[in-house]
Tab-separated table of C-alpha atoms in Angstrom:
chain	number	residue	atom	x	y	z
A	4	GLU	CA	105.104	107.274	76.529
A	5	THR	CA	103.465	108.398	79.785
A	6	GLY	CA	104.138	112.277	79.669
A	7	VAL	CA	107.037	112.029	82.299
A	8	THR	CA	110.422	112.443	80.985
A	9	GLN	CA	113.821	111.579	82.953
A	10	THR	CA	117.232	112.673	82.327
A	11	PRO	CA	119.926	111.193	82.052
A	12	ARG	CA	118.791	107.587	81.689
A	13	HIS	CA	122.133	106.281	83.063
A	14	LEU	CA	124.486	107.931	85.273
A	15	VAL	CA	127.738	106.702	86.630
A	16	MET	CA	129.283	108.632	89.355
A	17	GLY	CA	132.074	108.587	91.980
A	18	MET	CA	131.306	108.914	95.471
A	19	THR	CA	132.955	112.682	95.491
A	20	ASN	CA	130.902	113.767	92.418
A	21	LYS	CA	128.025	116.038	92.478
A	22	LYS	CA	125.226	115.286	89.793
A	23	SER	CA	121.536	116.086	89.315
A	24	LEU	CA	118.572	114.103	88.039
A	25	LYS	CA	115.952	115.869	85.990
A	26	CYS	CA	112.342	114.829	85.793
A	27	GLU	CA	109.639	116.947	83.679
A	28	GLN	CA	106.019	116.141	83.292
A	29	HIS	CA	103.792	117.275	80.444
A	30	LEU	CA	100.496	116.270	81.965
A	31	GLY	CA	99.510	119.311	83.891
A	32	HIS	CA	99.740	117.584	87.283
A	33	ASN	CA	100.114	119.132	90.627
A	34	ALA	CA	101.977	116.385	92.697
A	35	MET	CA	105.373	114.985	91.922
A	36	TYR	CA	107.314	112.137	93.508
A	37	TRP	CA	110.734	110.631	93.820
A	38	TYR	CA	111.154	106.937	94.182
A	39	LYS	CA	114.141	104.714	94.601
A	40	GLN	CA	113.932	101.152	93.199
A	41	SER	CA	116.574	98.774	94.278
A	42	ALA	CA	116.775	95.069	93.145
A	43	LYS	CA	114.137	92.793	94.633
A	44	LYS	CA	112.884	95.529	97.147
A	45	PRO	CA	109.605	97.226	97.039
A	46	LEU	CA	109.652	100.879	95.658
A	47	GLU	CA	110.740	103.399	98.232
A	48	LEU	CA	109.209	106.692	98.438
A	49	MET	CA	111.626	109.492	98.980
A	50	PHE	CA	110.144	112.882	98.467
A	51	VAL	CA	106.584	114.184	97.441
A	52	TYR	CA	105.844	117.682	96.135
A	53	ASN	CA	102.419	119.291	95.882
A	54	PHE	CA	102.046	122.456	94.080
A	55	LYS	CA	105.848	123.068	94.347
A	56	GLU	CA	105.902	122.453	98.091
A	57	GLN	CA	107.640	119.634	99.687
A	58	THR	CA	104.985	117.721	101.722
A	59	GLU	CA	106.871	114.457	102.501
A	60	ASN	CA	110.381	113.473	103.199
A	61	ASN	CA	110.745	109.903	104.067
A	62	SER	CA	113.768	110.045	106.217
A	63	VAL	CA	115.967	110.440	103.098
A	64	PRO	CA	119.748	111.156	103.871
A	65	SER	CA	120.770	114.704	103.265
A	66	ARG	CA	123.150	113.539	100.504
A	67	PHE	CA	119.864	113.487	98.456
A	68	SER	CA	118.510	117.033	97.878
A	69	PRO	CA	115.279	117.663	95.988
A	70	GLU	CA	114.159	120.768	94.219
A	71	CYS	CA	110.870	121.651	92.637
A	72	PRO	CA	111.074	125.060	90.854
A	73	ASN	CA	107.551	124.770	89.477
A	74	SER	CA	104.797	122.078	89.070
A	75	SER	CA	106.285	120.611	85.667
A	76	HIS	CA	109.966	120.160	86.885
A	77	LEU	CA	111.604	118.167	89.655
A	78	PHE	CA	115.169	117.737	90.486
A	79	LEU	CA	117.209	115.490	92.475
A	80	HIS	CA	120.506	116.757	93.511
A	81	LEU	CA	123.250	114.157	94.329
A	82	HIS	CA	126.311	114.498	96.308
A	83	THR	CA	128.854	112.400	98.281
A	84	LEU	CA	126.650	109.288	97.476
A	85	GLN	CA	127.611	105.763	98.617
A	86	PRO	CA	127.835	102.580	96.447
A	87	GLU	CA	124.521	101.301	98.207
A	88	ASP	CA	122.772	104.187	96.585
A	89	SER	CA	123.095	102.690	93.360
A	90	ALA	CA	119.475	101.942	92.080
A	91	LEU	CA	116.899	102.898	89.579
A	92	TYR	CA	115.508	106.393	90.614
A	93	LEU	CA	111.904	106.827	89.353
A	94	CYS	CA	109.980	110.091	89.137
A	95	ALA	CA	106.213	109.986	88.925
A	96	SER	CA	103.317	112.620	88.850
A	97	SER	CA	99.779	112.543	89.568
A	98	GLN	CA	96.840	115.017	89.022
A	99	GLU	CA	96.461	115.595	92.833
A	100	ARG	CA	97.975	114.286	96.031
A	101	VAL	CA	95.331	111.760	96.711
A	102	ARG	CA	95.442	108.158	97.248
A	103	THR	CA	93.110	107.356	94.270
A	104	ASP	CA	95.189	109.030	91.860
A	105	THR	CA	96.932	107.064	89.199
A	106	GLN	CA	100.573	107.803	89.436
A	107	TYR	CA	102.438	108.367	86.038
A	108	PHE	CA	105.975	107.129	86.039
A	109	GLY	CA	109.063	108.378	84.020
A	110	PRO	CA	111.404	105.806	82.547
A	111	GLY	CA	113.967	106.243	85.434
A	112	THR	CA	117.533	107.026	85.838
A	113	ARG	CA	119.812	104.124	86.528
A	114	LEU	CA	122.449	105.330	88.792
A	115	THR	CA	125.644	103.427	89.632
A	116	VAL	CA	127.840	104.793	92.343
A	117	LEU	CA	131.556	103.609	92.385
B	3	SER	CA	107.071	98.610	106.477
B	4	GLN	CA	105.896	96.490	103.359
B	5	GLN	CA	102.133	96.594	102.896
B	6	GLY	CA	101.537	94.767	99.605
B	7	GLU	CA	103.505	91.493	98.954
B	8	GLU	CA	103.147	89.679	95.774
B	9	ASP	CA	103.314	86.069	95.295
B	10	PRO	CA	104.758	84.425	93.404
B	11	GLN	CA	108.014	86.362	93.071
B	12	ALA	CA	108.565	84.949	89.786
B	13	LEU	CA	106.164	83.063	87.152
B	14	SER	CA	107.115	81.705	83.803
B	15	ILE	CA	104.336	80.227	81.537
B	16	GLN	CA	103.855	79.532	77.950
B	17	GLU	CA	102.211	82.102	75.460
B	18	GLY	CA	98.366	81.599	75.537
B	19	GLU	CA	98.191	80.323	79.025
B	20	ASN	CA	96.838	82.408	81.802
B	21	ALA	CA	98.921	84.041	84.459
B	22	THR	CA	97.717	84.642	87.935
B	23	MET	CA	99.588	86.708	90.483
B	24	ASN	CA	98.552	87.483	94.141
B	25	CYS	CA	99.107	90.242	96.555
B	26	SER	CA	98.441	90.391	100.233
B	27	TYR	CA	98.415	93.277	102.524
B	28	LYS	CA	98.201	93.758	106.228
B	29	THR	CA	96.255	96.695	107.071
B	30	SER	CA	92.805	98.083	105.955
B	31	ILE	CA	92.759	99.736	102.684
B	32	ASN	CA	90.736	102.142	100.680
B	33	ASN	CA	91.869	101.009	97.294
B	34	LEU	CA	94.475	98.782	95.597
B	35	GLN	CA	96.299	99.256	92.353
B	36	TRP	CA	98.203	97.135	90.055
B	37	TYR	CA	101.139	98.396	87.706
B	38	ARG	CA	103.335	96.820	85.140
B	39	GLN	CA	107.011	97.403	84.578
B	40	ASN	CA	108.968	96.490	81.627
B	41	SER	CA	112.603	95.782	82.355
B	42	GLY	CA	114.479	98.862	83.331
B	43	ARG	CA	111.653	101.282	82.425
B	44	GLY	CA	108.973	103.113	84.629
B	45	LEU	CA	105.593	101.637	86.004
B	46	VAL	CA	102.500	101.903	83.999
B	47	HIS	CA	99.245	101.870	85.898
B	48	LEU	CA	96.905	98.745	84.928
B	49	ILE	CA	93.758	99.061	87.195
B	50	LEU	CA	92.666	100.246	90.470
B	51	ILE	CA	89.964	98.464	92.559
B	52	ARG	CA	88.304	100.144	95.435
B	53	SER	CA	87.580	98.513	98.838
B	54	ASN	CA	83.772	98.083	98.197
B	55	GLU	CA	84.457	96.393	94.914
B	56	ARG	CA	85.133	92.495	94.502
B	57	GLU	CA	86.043	92.281	90.816
B	58	LYS	CA	87.119	94.485	88.115
B	59	HIS	CA	87.965	93.893	84.359
B	60	SER	CA	90.123	95.843	81.787
B	61	GLY	CA	90.639	93.911	78.507
B	62	ARG	CA	92.475	90.784	79.285
B	63	LEU	CA	92.779	91.687	82.807
B	64	ARG	CA	90.871	90.590	85.763
B	65	VAL	CA	91.523	91.828	89.090
B	66	THR	CA	89.706	90.533	92.377
B	67	LEU	CA	89.732	91.935	95.984
B	68	ASP	CA	88.942	89.953	99.071
B	69	THR	CA	89.139	92.415	101.934
B	70	SER	CA	88.305	89.676	104.556
B	71	LYS	CA	91.531	87.952	103.560
B	72	LYS	CA	93.438	91.138	102.770
B	73	SER	CA	94.362	89.844	99.310
B	74	SER	CA	94.107	90.676	95.656
B	75	SER	CA	94.755	88.671	92.614
B	76	LEU	CA	95.630	89.744	89.010
B	77	LEU	CA	94.696	87.422	86.132
B	78	ILE	CA	95.966	87.903	82.695
B	79	THR	CA	94.225	85.847	80.211
B	80	ALA	CA	95.468	84.440	76.973
B	81	SER	CA	99.059	85.683	77.851
B	82	ARG	CA	101.353	87.215	75.211
B	83	ALA	CA	105.081	87.475	74.743
B	84	ALA	CA	104.408	91.349	75.400
B	85	ASP	CA	103.013	90.679	78.990
B	86	THR	CA	106.551	89.750	80.092
B	87	ALA	CA	107.175	92.223	82.825
B	88	SER	CA	107.304	92.794	86.533
B	89	TYR	CA	103.674	93.393	88.226
B	90	PHE	CA	103.378	95.303	91.380
B	91	CYS	CA	100.386	95.828	93.623
B	92	ALA	CA	100.198	99.264	95.589
B	93	THR	CA	98.043	100.051	98.591
B	94	ASP	CA	97.101	103.206	100.270
B	95	ARG	CA	98.698	103.830	103.692
B	96	SER	CA	96.552	104.113	106.730
B	97	GLY	CA	96.801	107.656	107.896
B	98	SER	CA	98.213	109.160	104.624
B	99	ASN	CA	96.232	110.558	102.175
B	100	TYR	CA	98.442	110.253	99.210
B	101	GLN	CA	101.283	107.658	100.014
B	102	LEU	CA	101.277	104.334	98.116
B	103	ILE	CA	102.958	101.272	99.804
B	104	TRP	CA	104.280	99.019	97.313
B	105	GLY	CA	105.202	95.336	97.074
B	106	ALA	CA	108.315	93.919	95.681
B	107	GLY	CA	106.508	92.522	92.634
B	108	THR	CA	106.077	89.498	90.549
B	109	LYS	CA	108.459	88.912	87.653
B	110	LEU	CA	106.154	87.436	84.758
B	111	ILE	CA	107.974	85.634	81.798
B	112	ILE	CA	105.995	84.573	78.812
B	113	LYS	CA	107.723	81.892	76.759
B	114	PRO	CA	106.922	81.734	73.035
């Protein structure tokens, strides 16, 4: 266990559904991240939060909406997704938002969009 | 754009043999990290090597860094079935204090 939990672990949704992914870290970290991992492609950083403030949005489509109510919780709200959005969505946290920090990952949510 | 690129894409060896994976990158870095991912799970940090370091060890892991060739290698000695996983290198991104740039990974299979 890395101290980062994600729910649900698996999610199947239609293109018109609205769902949310949840991430919680029990490490006392200040930075949290959402990544998208597609088969045979590098991890894609989606969003970065530092002390609850969004500091990075890597040109992610608006159908993905992050929310960080506090330093321990991170959500990814999904609506009107496309089949190409099917992927493993990983949440990570680090002590600070610096390049030398180790990132701790959750187990991911496997998302399938029909 | 992709910074780290792992080579080979897949590697299959017998248990007990050594496994070597390589990572190449394009721009100057401050540090390079290696992570492991078991099938369908999250990534686990293995080791970080700084740009002024040439070699680092952690248990059965040995990482080297050659900044002149912009490459790094991860050696796993005396491999075990539990080492079966995908291995990723991640480098920091020039101009960004916190973004890591990831490769597509090397899938390692250890045959019993």
